[in-house]
Amino acid sequence: MTGYLLRRAGQAVVVLAGVSVLVFSLIHLVRGDPIRLALGTRFSQETYDALRERSGLDLPLVQQYFTWAGRAVTGDLGVSFRSGDTVTSLIGERLPATLTLAVAALVVALVIALPLGMLSALHPRSLVDRVATVVSQFGISVPDFWLSIMLILLFAGVLGWLPSGGYVPIGEDPLGWLERLVLPAVATGVVSGSVITRFVRSSMLEALGSDHVRTAQAKGVPTRQVLTWHVLRNALLPLVTVTGVQLAYLLSGVVVVEIVFSWPGLGQLAYQAVRDRDFPVLQGAVLLFALVFLVINLLVDLLYGRIDPRIARR
Amino acid sequence: MRTNRLLPLAAATALLLTACGGGGESVDTGGGGGGGDNVLIAAVSAEPDQFDPHVTNAYASFQVLENVYDTLVVPSAEDLTMQPSLAESWTTSPDGLSWTFTLRDGVTFHDGSEFDSADVVYSYKRIIDEELSNAYRFATVSDVTAPDPRTVVVTLTRPTPNLLELIGSFKGMAIVSENAAEEFDLQSEANGTGPFTLESSDANATVLTTFGDYWGGAPSIDGVEFRYITEPTAALTALRNGEIQWTDNVPPQNVADLEGDEEVELGSVTSVEYFYMSMNYAVPPFDNRDVRRAIATAVDREEVTQAARFGAAQPNETAIPEGSPWYLEYAPFTPDQDAARRLLEQAGVQTPITMGLMVTDEYPETVAAAQVIASQLEPIGIDVEIQEEDFATWLDRQSEGDFDAFMLSWIGNIDPADFYENQHLSTGGSNYQGYSNPQVDDLLTRAATEPDQAARKALYDQAAQVIVDDVSYLYLYNPDEVQAWAPGLTGYQVRADSAIDFENVELP
């Protein structure tokens, strides 16, 4: 088990190094000069050169990469071109908001997906199943932008039940925190929930049709026991993967939802960084997203091993 | 079309589900998460990048800084003429090469220190010596000295009649306290003399607190909280809900709707910003004056304005809006496609030709305007290929001359030099189209040093006419600055220079 873990961690480091090279070169290959963007439309050549030199953008690209990568290893991701803040502090400031939203959205997703997916698997082609199919189809295909606006118009506008957006830390105002969390969590969770619903349904169906379930039923094991011990355990396996992937996706910031609801998370930060060509921030954010994916994948694999010991032994 | 009929049902189901998941506590519309009851909550569309007034170029930062810092002089809200602020009065030497400012007495900075001439010298020299963003505004300044604590002398290399506009038209020329850059982290802290102090700023909001010792008398509100709401629907919903009391996030297409809305008060004024299209003089046939004039003749500005701004703008064939003392009534082009075709023929151009028109999604209205212009040029044999870029790429292509034509706007103009010099002098720093006309060069250069206002206006009027006739820029319109606030909020005035000043606001 330890060897397996070490091997996987080693792989993760290699992947991360690869990602860093890729991110760095891609960002710098994209057209758009951050200095020109920062200075606006009116400036003198002297001002331009001075700022370029201060930002280190006048150095050769390879040198820029190694300076950046060398510092990144020690946890120093550089300084934002635009605000002058360190990238780690910017990310640190945004992380709690995104973490909160991601977890809340996942809760919403599972609350939708588990009962809906199970019910439709147990009663295929019933009314419940058909409604679930339509709802999940809707959830997958509806643009999150549109859904977010509709939620704002209905719950903040017409009904006036909830604020239209923003964020307050839970320590400051727990009720306000919850009120502001609901709509973005729902907007994000509906999409993930729809994806997960389908997986729950299909993996449940698959498990229901498998030989050992039929054997158990033939042996006269009570239905409830068959469902929990034989079906759910097997159906959980793919669900862990899908949920893991969804969480990683949510954590990397659901950009659109964060922007519509003025949710000060990583997605918003990354979006602004792309727009402003704020290379250090963008590189830091992408590196963090990659890290999140790798770690979550690793965790999913470990969890997999717990649920199905055959996998860890391989 | 079965799916279409199912959609409302599905939507209703989804909303029901979400309602169950949510729980419906009522919302306290009073203060939300922010300060006390007497704090103005203002929604702006973007987060400030930083707060160093001499470094930043972001409008979002200046919206905040406007209320925190002062300049020596300041444009009046009514007609943008320069009024005393930190400087009480000023005189100009007979040769126009030296300006002497007498400073206001009894002004204190937010940290309690007293304001004097050393602070002005420090601020201006910081901009000049460190080659910061606004150094170009001091291009004709050779020295700034402080003969005594109440006097500042600015020495020039040539007469600069628009010096007041250069140092006062926006807070990029703010006066910070002496050695502020050493004593404060100016990117996140401020030490100004303005009516509000910078309290805090994070990814969620920027908070200002009223400065009790403000020289102009402390504001009656306790502070201002700027919240960043990018999505206009969210901002306007928040305004109706009472979550916020003011926003400038009002898209032109919402104006007509909001005018009949009793929950919202709307303020609007024609701004000094202008939108224009420019063609590349290095790319034939756009180097041909007749071709450019043909295009200017084919464009119907009224239609462009309707599509791009839903009418919330003044069509204009020159840059300066009506109402400015520098306005020139001059409109030589009447939309006429036959005349446009004749001009193209006269130029010897074989139609159809293709013209790439570069626009940026940073300014969505340019995309809409470009579509209308494309439809107006098509009948005269010009196929417009709209090239939509993000702003960073757009700026790159502009500066590399990699375009047939582009559209954008200029903001923050007050003096005619702002409107014409950079853009149309053959040596102008922003003359990306490559315009060069010795007559215009001569007129603009003379106007730049002409001390007599009437004579100066005459020179700019002449220059503007040539620029319009040559179609160095094809001017389109001056947009309206539109802002919305809660009914009952008083003491606020929408300004043509888009500066946002909450000094005299009183909450309902």
PDB file of C-alpha atoms in Angstrom, chain B residues 10 52 68 94 132 140 175 184 195 210 289 291 303 321 369 371 378 391 467 498:
ATOM      1  CA  ALA B  10     -38.645  20.977 -16.427  1.00  0.00           C
ATOM      2  CA  ASP B  52      -1.931  53.542  -5.912  1.00  0.00           C
ATOM      3  CA  VAL B  68     -10.286  59.289  -1.137  1.00  0.00           C
ATOM      4  CA  PRO B  94       3.474  86.519 -18.715  1.00  0.00           C
ATOM      5  CA  LEU B 132       4.622  56.063 -13.672  1.00  0.00           C
ATOM      6  CA  THR B 140       6.210  69.884 -20.709  1.00  0.00           C
ATOM      7  CA  ILE B 175      -1.697  64.467  -4.015  1.00  0.00           C
ATOM      8  CA  PHE B 184       2.323  53.199   3.391  1.00  0.00           C
ATOM      9  CA  PRO B 195     -13.820  63.095   2.201  1.00  0.00           C
ATOM     10  CA  THR B 210     -16.082  59.163   6.442  1.00  0.00           C
ATOM     11  CA  ARG B 289      -9.128  59.805 -48.757  1.00  0.00           C
ATOM     12  CA  VAL B 291     -12.469  55.692 -49.960  1.00  0.00           C
ATOM     13  CA  GLU B 303     -28.839  53.726 -36.834  1.00  0.00           C
ATOM     14  CA  PRO B 321     -20.035  66.605 -27.308  1.00  0.00           C
ATOM     15  CA  ALA B 369     -22.110  48.876 -33.884  1.00  0.00           C
ATOM     16  CA  GLN B 371     -22.710  44.712 -37.297  1.00  0.00           C
ATOM     17  CA  GLU B 378     -22.432  46.077 -47.926  1.00  0.00           C
ATOM     18  CA  PHE B 391      -9.015  43.271 -25.290  1.00  0.00           C
ATOM     19  CA  ILE B 467      -9.474  65.667 -39.209  1.00  0.00           C
ATOM     20  CA  SER B 498     -17.855  59.595 -15.410  1.00  0.00           C
TER      21      SER B 498
END
